[in-house]
Tab-separated table of C-alpha atoms in Angstrom:
chain	number	residue	atom	x	y	z
A	1	MET	CA	-26.839	-25.461	-65.349
A	2	LYS	CA	-27.045	-22.703	-63.115
A	3	GLN	CA	-26.892	-23.443	-58.956
A	4	ALA	CA	-29.363	-22.500	-56.837
A	5	LEU	CA	-28.536	-19.830	-53.819
A	6	ASP	CA	-29.079	-21.865	-51.293
A	7	ALA	CA	-27.240	-25.042	-50.362
A	8	PRO	CA	-28.878	-28.369	-49.695
A	9	GLY	CA	-28.457	-30.044	-46.347
A	10	GLN	CA	-30.467	-29.868	-43.119
A	11	THR	CA	-32.713	-27.006	-42.431
A	12	PRO	CA	-31.184	-24.667	-39.405
A	13	PRO	CA	-33.009	-25.721	-36.181
A	14	ARG	CA	-33.982	-21.701	-35.956
A	15	GLN	CA	-35.526	-21.197	-39.217
A	16	ALA	CA	-37.482	-24.794	-38.414
A	17	TRP	CA	-39.392	-23.347	-35.618
A	18	ALA	CA	-39.207	-19.742	-35.831
A	19	GLY	CA	-43.206	-19.618	-36.850
A	20	ILE	CA	-43.496	-19.076	-33.135
A	21	GLY	CA	-40.267	-17.504	-31.765
A	22	GLY	CA	-41.151	-13.822	-32.907
A	23	SER	CA	-40.376	-11.648	-35.537
A	24	SER	CA	-37.081	-9.496	-35.702
A	25	LEU	CA	-38.116	-7.370	-38.322
A	26	ARG	CA	-38.733	-3.387	-37.541
A	27	GLY	CA	-41.192	-1.141	-38.786
A	28	ALA	CA	-44.497	-2.229	-41.522
A	29	LEU	CA	-43.118	-5.951	-42.318
A	30	ALA	CA	-42.504	-6.849	-38.383
A	31	LYS	CA	-46.598	-7.217	-38.768
A	32	VAL	CA	-46.484	-9.416	-41.951
A	33	LEU	CA	-46.207	-13.120	-40.714
A	34	ALA	CA	-47.975	-14.111	-44.136
A	35	LEU	CA	-48.869	-13.192	-47.703
A	36	ASP	CA	-52.432	-12.186	-46.643
A	37	ASP	CA	-51.289	-9.477	-44.371
A	38	PHE	CA	-49.680	-7.721	-47.184
A	39	GLU	CA	-53.100	-6.505	-48.621
A	40	ALA	CA	-54.242	-4.520	-46.162
A	41	LEU	CA	-51.106	-2.554	-45.473
A	42	ALA	CA	-51.006	-2.226	-49.458
A	43	ARG	CA	-54.605	-1.087	-49.717
A	44	LYS	CA	-54.200	1.833	-47.184
A	45	ARG	CA	-50.771	3.165	-48.969
A	46	LEU	CA	-52.549	2.618	-52.605
A	47	PRO	CA	-54.654	5.202	-54.158
A	48	LYS	CA	-57.903	3.574	-54.572
A	49	ALA	CA	-57.556	3.302	-58.467
A	50	ILE	CA	-54.517	1.395	-57.944
A	51	TYR	CA	-55.589	-1.025	-54.957
A	52	GLY	CA	-58.722	-1.310	-57.048
A	53	TYR	CA	-56.738	-2.576	-60.223
A	54	ILE	CA	-54.677	-4.826	-58.445
A	55	SER	CA	-57.214	-6.265	-56.366
A	56	GLY	CA	-59.971	-6.207	-59.081
A	57	ALA	CA	-61.629	-9.383	-61.334
A	58	ALA	CA	-64.180	-9.416	-63.965
A	59	GLU	CA	-68.033	-8.972	-63.222
A	60	ARG	CA	-68.931	-10.751	-60.047
A	61	ASN	CA	-65.315	-11.986	-59.253
A	62	LEU	CA	-67.045	-16.227	-59.519
A	63	THR	CA	-63.824	-16.972	-60.915
A	64	ARG	CA	-61.207	-15.164	-58.369
A	65	ASP	CA	-62.584	-16.145	-55.678
A	66	ASP	CA	-63.104	-19.916	-56.983
A	67	ASN	CA	-59.276	-19.847	-57.591
A	68	ARG	CA	-58.942	-19.655	-53.743
A	69	ASN	CA	-61.747	-22.008	-53.011
A	70	ALA	CA	-60.125	-24.820	-55.150
A	71	TYR	CA	-57.107	-25.275	-52.770
A	72	ASP	CA	-59.236	-25.276	-49.293
A	73	GLY	CA	-61.613	-28.063	-51.161
A	74	TRP	CA	-58.143	-30.400	-50.242
A	75	GLY	CA	-56.973	-31.675	-47.459
A	76	PHE	CA	-53.914	-33.472	-46.310
A	77	VAL	CA	-52.288	-36.654	-45.351
A	78	PRO	CA	-49.118	-36.453	-43.202
A	79	ARG	CA	-46.760	-39.567	-43.109
A	80	VAL	CA	-44.846	-39.596	-39.041
A	81	LEU	CA	-41.857	-40.975	-37.851
A	82	ARG	CA	-40.128	-40.263	-41.342
A	83	ASN	CA	-36.687	-38.265	-40.583
A	84	VAL	CA	-37.394	-35.320	-42.433
A	85	ALA	CA	-34.134	-33.769	-40.834
A	86	HIS	CA	-32.752	-33.390	-44.290
A	87	ARG	CA	-34.853	-31.566	-47.092
A	88	SER	CA	-34.876	-29.390	-49.385
A	89	MET	CA	-37.623	-27.281	-52.205
A	90	ARG	CA	-34.676	-26.832	-54.762
A	91	THR	CA	-36.262	-27.717	-57.895
A	92	SER	CA	-35.263	-27.385	-61.927
A	93	LEU	CA	-37.156	-25.718	-64.975
A	94	PHE	CA	-35.311	-25.873	-68.499
A	95	GLY	CA	-32.034	-26.452	-67.197
A	96	VAL	CA	-31.961	-24.350	-64.714
A	97	ASP	CA	-31.824	-24.835	-60.480
A	98	TYR	CA	-34.273	-22.584	-58.526
A	99	ALA	CA	-34.293	-22.665	-54.757
A	100	ALA	CA	-37.838	-23.205	-54.476
A	101	PRO	CA	-40.944	-24.510	-56.887
A	102	PHE	CA	-42.783	-20.871	-56.919
A	103	GLY	CA	-42.056	-17.445	-59.201
A	104	ILE	CA	-43.562	-14.328	-59.598
A	105	ALA	CA	-46.382	-14.608	-62.462
A	106	PRO	CA	-46.538	-11.387	-64.821
A	107	MET	CA	-48.356	-8.327	-63.701
A	108	GLY	CA	-48.614	-5.239	-65.831
A	109	ILE	CA	-48.113	-1.421	-64.093
A	110	ALA	CA	-46.304	-2.722	-61.260
A	111	ALA	CA	-44.292	0.163	-62.164
A	112	LEU	CA	-47.871	2.183	-60.265
A	113	SER	CA	-47.164	-0.192	-57.061
A	114	THR	CA	-43.960	1.243	-56.362
A	115	TYR	CA	-41.196	3.569	-57.782
A	116	GLN	CA	-39.382	1.288	-60.306
A	117	GLY	CA	-41.941	-1.721	-59.089
A	118	ASP	CA	-40.523	-4.620	-62.091
A	119	ILE	CA	-37.328	-4.115	-61.746
A	120	VAL	CA	-38.206	-4.356	-57.712
A	121	LEU	CA	-40.207	-7.680	-58.622
A	122	ALA	CA	-36.849	-8.945	-60.796
A	123	GLN	CA	-34.404	-7.913	-58.523
A	124	ALA	CA	-35.895	-9.582	-55.433
A	125	ALA	CA	-36.317	-12.885	-57.634
A	126	GLU	CA	-32.927	-13.009	-58.892
A	127	GLN	CA	-31.818	-12.473	-55.361
A	128	ALA	CA	-33.936	-14.805	-54.046
A	129	ASN	CA	-32.879	-17.306	-57.106
A	130	ILE	CA	-36.990	-17.377	-58.761
A	131	PRO	CA	-38.014	-17.129	-61.760
A	132	PHE	CA	-39.811	-13.166	-62.214
A	133	VAL	CA	-41.991	-12.890	-65.273
A	134	LEU	CA	-41.914	-9.212	-67.007
A	135	SER	CA	-45.583	-8.665	-68.216
A	136	GLY	CA	-45.925	-7.107	-71.426
A	137	THR	CA	-48.354	-4.113	-70.119
A	138	SER	CA	-45.239	-2.998	-67.734
A	139	LEU	CA	-44.025	0.452	-67.893
A	140	THR	CA	-40.374	-0.074	-67.623
A	141	ARG	CA	-38.494	-1.123	-71.357
A	142	MET	CA	-37.988	-5.084	-71.063
A	143	GLU	CA	-34.073	-4.173	-71.666
A	144	ASP	CA	-33.880	-2.421	-68.608
A	145	VAL	CA	-35.600	-5.227	-66.528
A	146	ALA	CA	-33.289	-7.995	-68.475
A	147	LYS	CA	-30.235	-6.137	-67.492
A	148	ALA	CA	-31.425	-5.284	-63.664
A	149	ALA	CA	-32.173	-8.986	-63.223
A	150	PRO	CA	-30.765	-10.906	-66.421
A	151	SER	CA	-32.516	-14.565	-65.349
A	152	SER	CA	-36.144	-12.681	-65.609
A	153	TRP	CA	-38.763	-14.289	-68.167
A	154	PHE	CA	-41.298	-12.313	-70.607
A	155	GLN	CA	-44.531	-12.646	-71.031
A	156	ALA	CA	-45.981	-11.212	-74.154
A	157	TYR	CA	-49.656	-10.509	-75.352
A	158	LEU	CA	-49.602	-10.895	-79.330
A	159	PRO	CA	-51.812	-9.649	-81.573
A	160	GLY	CA	-52.889	-12.079	-84.606
A	161	THR	CA	-50.169	-10.109	-87.369
A	162	PRO	CA	-47.113	-11.565	-88.276
A	163	GLU	CA	-44.818	-8.405	-88.922
A	164	ARG	CA	-45.797	-7.255	-84.984
A	165	ILE	CA	-45.814	-10.881	-83.699
A	166	ASP	CA	-42.134	-11.007	-85.571
A	167	ALA	CA	-40.253	-7.512	-84.696
A	168	LEU	CA	-41.521	-8.443	-81.032
A	169	VAL	CA	-40.146	-12.099	-80.688
A	170	SER	CA	-37.035	-10.544	-82.108
A	171	ARG	CA	-37.075	-7.769	-79.655
A	172	VAL	CA	-37.519	-10.129	-76.528
A	173	ALA	CA	-34.856	-12.330	-78.387
A	174	ALA	CA	-32.072	-9.726	-78.565
A	175	ALA	CA	-32.745	-8.415	-74.945
A	176	GLY	CA	-31.737	-11.459	-73.829
A	177	PHE	CA	-34.625	-13.322	-72.450
A	178	ARG	CA	-34.160	-16.991	-72.481
A	179	THR	CA	-37.982	-17.610	-71.774
A	180	LEU	CA	-41.158	-16.639	-73.559
A	181	VAL	CA	-44.500	-17.178	-72.120
A	182	VAL	CA	-47.184	-16.106	-74.506
A	183	THR	CA	-50.745	-15.265	-72.863
A	184	VAL	CA	-53.431	-17.108	-74.723
A	185	ASP	CA	-56.657	-16.337	-72.912
A	186	ILE	CA	-57.061	-12.260	-73.951
A	187	PRO	CA	-58.911	-12.331	-77.355
A	188	VAL	CA	-60.726	-9.086	-76.203
A	189	ALA	CA	-60.839	-7.656	-72.497
A	190	GLY	CA	-62.804	-9.097	-69.882
A	191	ASN	CA	-65.140	-6.871	-68.219
A	192	ARG	CA	-63.640	-5.829	-65.442
A	193	GLU	CA	-66.441	-3.445	-64.009
A	194	ASN	CA	-65.009	-3.215	-60.131
A	195	ILE	CA	-61.830	-2.019	-61.509
A	196	MET	CA	-63.709	0.894	-63.470
A	197	ARG	CA	-65.492	1.481	-60.409
A	198	ALA	CA	-62.335	1.826	-58.499
A	199	GLY	CA	-61.830	4.640	-61.139
A	200	PHE	CA	-58.965	2.883	-62.525
A	201	SER	CA	-58.784	3.024	-66.571
A	202	THR	CA	-55.668	2.165	-69.463
A	203	PRO	CA	-53.939	4.809	-70.433
A	204	LEU	CA	-55.439	6.629	-66.982
A	205	ARG	CA	-57.641	9.422	-67.823
A	206	PRO	CA	-57.232	13.213	-66.041
A	207	GLY	CA	-59.711	14.118	-63.562
A	208	VAL	CA	-60.876	15.618	-60.164
A	209	LYS	CA	-61.308	12.236	-58.702
A	210	LEU	CA	-58.124	10.396	-60.086
A	211	ALA	CA	-56.524	13.890	-58.629
A	212	TRP	CA	-57.564	13.608	-55.147
A	213	ASP	CA	-57.082	9.430	-55.262
A	214	GLY	CA	-53.573	10.861	-55.322
A	215	VAL	CA	-53.522	13.428	-53.029
A	216	SER	CA	-55.258	11.454	-50.448
A	217	HIS	CA	-52.457	8.958	-50.196
A	218	PRO	CA	-49.430	11.531	-50.307
A	219	ARG	CA	-46.797	8.596	-50.128
A	220	TRP	CA	-47.394	7.334	-52.791
A	221	LEU	CA	-48.149	10.694	-54.942
A	222	LEU	CA	-44.634	11.141	-54.290
A	223	GLY	CA	-42.308	8.660	-53.392
A	224	THR	CA	-43.640	6.502	-56.362
A	225	PHE	CA	-45.924	8.507	-58.950
A	226	ALA	CA	-44.181	11.931	-58.476
A	227	ARG	CA	-40.464	10.357	-58.853
A	228	THR	CA	-41.574	7.705	-61.917
A	229	LEU	CA	-42.574	11.348	-64.067
A	230	LEU	CA	-39.214	12.995	-63.021
A	231	ASN	CA	-37.968	10.515	-65.604
A	232	GLY	CA	-40.958	11.177	-67.927
A	233	MET	CA	-44.614	10.131	-68.397
A	234	PRO	CA	-44.616	6.663	-68.541
A	235	HIS	CA	-45.411	4.763	-71.544
A	236	PHE	CA	-46.948	0.933	-72.201
A	237	GLU	CA	-43.148	-0.116	-73.169
A	238	ASN	CA	-43.361	-3.886	-74.455
A	239	SER	CA	-46.668	-4.655	-75.839
A	240	PHE	CA	-45.101	-4.804	-79.268
A	241	ALA	CA	-41.517	-3.317	-80.938
A	242	GLU	CA	-42.132	-0.135	-80.555
A	243	ARG	CA	-42.989	1.988	-77.228
A	244	GLY	CA	-47.245	2.238	-76.966
A	245	ALA	CA	-49.462	4.502	-75.111
A	246	PRO	CA	-48.868	7.203	-72.311
A	247	ILE	CA	-50.308	5.761	-69.033
A	248	VAL	CA	-51.951	9.376	-68.624
A	249	SER	CA	-53.913	10.647	-71.323
A	250	ARG	CA	-57.583	11.880	-72.546
A	251	THR	CA	-57.696	10.553	-76.092
A	252	VAL	CA	-55.353	7.705	-76.758
A	253	ASP	CA	-56.844	3.757	-75.918
A	254	ARG	CA	-55.058	1.089	-75.313
A	255	ASP	CA	-54.329	-0.937	-78.036
A	256	PHE	CA	-56.102	-4.416	-77.717
A	257	SER	CA	-55.812	-4.640	-82.304
A	258	GLN	CA	-56.785	-8.162	-83.913
A	259	ARG	CA	-55.959	-9.977	-80.752
A	260	ASP	CA	-59.068	-12.378	-81.406
A	261	HIS	CA	-57.528	-13.108	-84.941
A	262	PHE	CA	-54.636	-15.097	-83.002
A	263	ASP	CA	-54.885	-18.504	-83.115
A	264	TRP	CA	-52.524	-21.773	-83.141
A	265	SER	CA	-50.808	-20.789	-86.100
A	266	HIS	CA	-49.880	-17.966	-84.730
A	267	ILE	CA	-48.147	-20.025	-82.151
A	268	ARG	CA	-46.581	-22.456	-84.600
A	269	ARG	CA	-44.592	-19.344	-85.921
A	270	ILE	CA	-43.398	-17.999	-82.965
A	271	ARG	CA	-41.836	-21.668	-82.252
A	272	GLU	CA	-39.779	-21.246	-85.564
A	273	ARG	CA	-38.702	-18.280	-84.713
A	274	TRP	CA	-37.999	-18.398	-80.959
A	275	LYS	CA	-34.823	-20.554	-80.346
A	276	GLY	CA	-35.474	-20.187	-76.296
A	277	ASP	CA	-37.971	-22.001	-73.914
A	278	LEU	CA	-41.645	-21.367	-75.375
A	279	VAL	CA	-44.661	-21.035	-72.308
A	280	ILE	CA	-47.762	-20.901	-73.340
A	281	LYS	CA	-49.895	-19.331	-70.557
A	282	GLY	CA	-53.796	-19.333	-70.442
A	283	ILE	CA	-54.070	-22.711	-70.371
A	284	ILE	CA	-57.711	-24.083	-68.798
A	285	SER	CA	-58.204	-27.439	-71.399
A	286	PRO	CA	-56.922	-30.488	-71.337
A	287	GLU	CA	-57.641	-30.421	-75.232
A	288	ASP	CA	-55.751	-26.780	-75.229
A	289	ALA	CA	-53.142	-28.414	-73.349
A	290	VAL	CA	-52.368	-31.359	-75.761
A	291	LEU	CA	-52.459	-28.867	-78.564
A	292	ALA	CA	-49.831	-26.383	-77.061
A	293	ARG	CA	-47.469	-29.182	-76.690
A	294	SER	CA	-47.922	-30.209	-80.397
A	295	HIS	CA	-47.550	-26.759	-81.756
A	296	GLY	CA	-43.898	-27.040	-79.692
A	297	ALA	CA	-44.660	-25.869	-76.581
A	298	ASP	CA	-42.404	-26.385	-73.932
A	299	ALA	CA	-44.468	-25.712	-70.914
A	300	VAL	CA	-48.289	-24.316	-70.363
A	301	VAL	CA	-49.248	-22.275	-67.656
A	302	LEU	CA	-52.895	-23.025	-66.357
A	303	SER	CA	-54.535	-19.665	-66.027
A	304	ASN	CA	-57.421	-17.901	-65.712
A	305	HIS	CA	-56.151	-14.529	-65.898
A	306	GLY	CA	-56.377	-13.945	-61.812
A	307	GLY	CA	-59.890	-14.017	-62.332
A	308	ARG	CA	-60.431	-11.171	-64.579
A	309	GLN	CA	-61.438	-12.527	-67.745
A	310	LEU	CA	-64.106	-14.878	-67.916
A	311	ASP	CA	-66.025	-14.795	-64.809
A	312	GLY	CA	-67.282	-18.147	-63.983
A	313	ALA	CA	-64.063	-19.737	-65.554
A	314	ILE	CA	-62.837	-22.871	-63.911
A	315	SER	CA	-60.273	-22.721	-61.172
A	316	PRO	CA	-56.793	-24.158	-63.076
A	317	LEU	CA	-56.240	-26.119	-59.931
A	318	ARG	CA	-59.742	-28.417	-60.842
A	319	VAL	CA	-58.459	-29.343	-63.984
A	320	LEU	CA	-54.673	-29.914	-63.266
A	321	PRO	CA	-54.923	-33.859	-62.628
A	322	ALA	CA	-56.985	-33.882	-66.060
A	323	VAL	CA	-54.174	-31.429	-67.527
A	324	VAL	CA	-51.217	-33.908	-66.430
A	325	ASP	CA	-52.515	-36.836	-67.580
A	326	ALA	CA	-53.042	-35.344	-70.697
A	327	VAL	CA	-49.756	-34.376	-71.582
A	328	GLY	CA	-47.402	-36.771	-70.222
A	329	ASN	CA	-43.570	-35.088	-69.478
A	330	MET	CA	-44.202	-31.673	-70.691
A	331	PRO	CA	-44.170	-29.267	-67.667
A	332	VAL	CA	-47.122	-28.185	-66.422
A	333	MET	CA	-47.587	-24.559	-64.169
A	334	ILE	CA	-50.221	-22.769	-62.327
A	335	ASP	CA	-51.471	-19.379	-61.172
A	336	GLY	CA	-54.196	-18.408	-59.457
A	337	GLY	CA	-55.748	-18.313	-55.713
A	338	VAL	CA	-51.971	-18.854	-54.186
A	339	ARG	CA	-51.379	-17.424	-51.093
A	340	ARG	CA	-49.862	-19.916	-48.422
A	341	GLY	CA	-47.305	-22.846	-48.692
A	342	THR	CA	-49.413	-25.530	-48.396
A	343	ASP	CA	-51.529	-23.930	-51.589
A	344	VAL	CA	-48.193	-24.901	-52.951
A	345	VAL	CA	-47.736	-27.796	-51.495
A	346	LYS	CA	-51.245	-29.691	-53.043
A	347	ALA	CA	-50.578	-27.646	-56.521
A	348	LEU	CA	-47.284	-29.821	-57.139
A	349	ALA	CA	-48.766	-32.735	-55.136
A	350	LEU	CA	-51.581	-33.146	-58.121
A	351	GLY	CA	-48.556	-32.583	-60.448
A	352	ALA	CA	-47.852	-28.988	-61.357
A	353	LYS	CA	-43.890	-28.306	-61.836
A	354	PHE	CA	-44.172	-25.035	-60.815
A	355	VAL	CA	-46.479	-21.979	-59.025
A	356	PHE	CA	-46.674	-18.589	-59.962
A	357	VAL	CA	-48.036	-16.141	-57.587
A	358	GLY	CA	-48.757	-12.185	-58.189
A	359	ARG	CA	-51.280	-10.031	-56.475
A	360	PRO	CA	-49.465	-11.179	-52.998
A	361	PHE	CA	-45.955	-10.225	-54.816
A	362	ASN	CA	-47.622	-6.893	-55.591
A	363	TYR	CA	-48.885	-5.646	-52.545
A	364	ALA	CA	-45.868	-6.355	-50.933
A	365	ALA	CA	-43.567	-4.368	-53.413
A	366	ALA	CA	-46.291	-1.533	-52.400
A	367	VAL	CA	-45.807	-1.896	-49.072
A	368	ALA	CA	-42.009	-1.953	-48.515
A	369	SER	CA	-40.375	-2.348	-52.142
A	370	CYS	CA	-37.898	-4.692	-52.602
A	371	PRO	CA	-37.897	-5.833	-48.752
A	372	GLY	CA	-41.141	-6.348	-49.103
A	373	VAL	CA	-40.759	-8.835	-51.738
A	374	ALA	CA	-37.792	-10.629	-50.099
A	375	HIS	CA	-40.123	-10.526	-47.117
A	376	GLY	CA	-42.727	-12.521	-49.251
A	377	ILE	CA	-40.427	-14.888	-51.122
A	378	SER	CA	-39.033	-15.535	-47.573
A	379	LEU	CA	-42.206	-16.363	-45.588
A	380	LEU	CA	-43.602	-18.189	-48.495
A	381	LYS	CA	-40.187	-20.792	-48.704
A	382	ALA	CA	-40.521	-21.161	-44.906
A	383	GLU	CA	-44.184	-22.556	-44.823
A	384	ILE	CA	-43.328	-25.297	-47.860
A	385	ASP	CA	-40.002	-26.263	-45.592
A	386	ARG	CA	-42.346	-26.562	-42.736
A	387	ASP	CA	-45.109	-28.682	-44.382
A	388	LEU	CA	-42.725	-30.673	-46.391
A	389	ALA	CA	-41.307	-31.583	-42.405
A	390	MET	CA	-45.139	-32.465	-41.387
A	391	LEU	CA	-46.226	-34.311	-44.291
A	392	GLY	CA	-43.025	-36.422	-43.740
A	393	VAL	CA	-41.380	-35.788	-47.078
A	394	THR	CA	-37.864	-34.356	-48.238
A	395	GLY	CA	-38.044	-33.344	-51.171
A	396	LEU	CA	-40.463	-32.247	-54.177
A	397	ASP	CA	-40.548	-35.371	-55.552
A	398	GLU	CA	-41.485	-37.371	-52.853
A	399	LEU	CA	-45.409	-35.614	-53.311
A	400	SER	CA	-48.281	-37.127	-54.889
A	401	SER	CA	-51.868	-36.850	-55.067
A	402	SER	CA	-51.233	-40.020	-51.778
A	403	HIS	CA	-50.546	-36.867	-49.860
A	404	LEU	CA	-54.082	-35.195	-50.345
A	405	ARG	CA	-58.437	-36.403	-49.484
A	406	ARG	CA	-61.054	-33.975	-50.394
A	407	PHE	CA	-62.656	-32.328	-47.692
A	408	TYR	CA	-65.995	-32.465	-49.872
């Protein structure tokens, strides 16, 4: 079993009281006191098109915004005088011990947020001993990420084409990944009009507006895009077994072919070939979670793709208790709208085994590369530690729905 990097025992007093002691950091990170603070800084540093791609969602953003609002509907019922001097947020999943119950969600095109963004995110997670999931729409070869951060997971978008499925699964296994996450909520592309209004498309199509967007952000242009181009035009490296389309193109469209053919029979096929841990991501319905279990999944991630697919889809948090009840002891994970340690704790209290965070860590990478992501991880860990103490619990296994009540 892999051991967590942090030793069990009493939380250092200085860390426990850091929330009122000021920051010892310098530069941009000195003003980042919570994950939300990264977004404003990233918005200034990134071209409008790139920021719009990260922040945008489908149509009226109803689902994206409800992901956040769902957490605000729950209030805590803390217990006092419980002696919480010795507390830990360590947890285990798939036989691996992790330092905290959260990880970094898969995010496509992270290499345009900061130089070698996929590796930045992966290495920061590796150093903190939390999971990182590499996106199938990343611009960095999966083999390079696996070499830089061997404990990373891989997330795949798959067509309903058996030979292409088999080839990609074989490549993922050969690269050394132990956990395969299959995303199932994108049979067709969502109506991401907000992203298009910001000037983003995949692939990026050269034009005066896009060029000015880059020139007006020289730090990003030189520090991220130009450095990336020195290694050649970036491509979508991991959509299939073979290399995909280039990120900048006037004519080549991304290959979404036959994703609407993908069905449960293909999950069974993947299960027969994949020897590692199999996670199905994009589940919202309890019935689908049961189907995932019956087709051989080891776990599910409740997700609506960060609000980027079906606008009006319900928040994962709102269906979490029903899904947990439906699947028994199969691990249920969740993403979408998580910004604070209190969000993580609420999800765990409602039955989630693990929580994944996306956009904030992308912003953190854009602001300060690996140190930015590491700082974000530390902030979230510190919040969870405080929250456990103030709830009157010393470990994650003590959390339950008894610690929550609905505000409304």
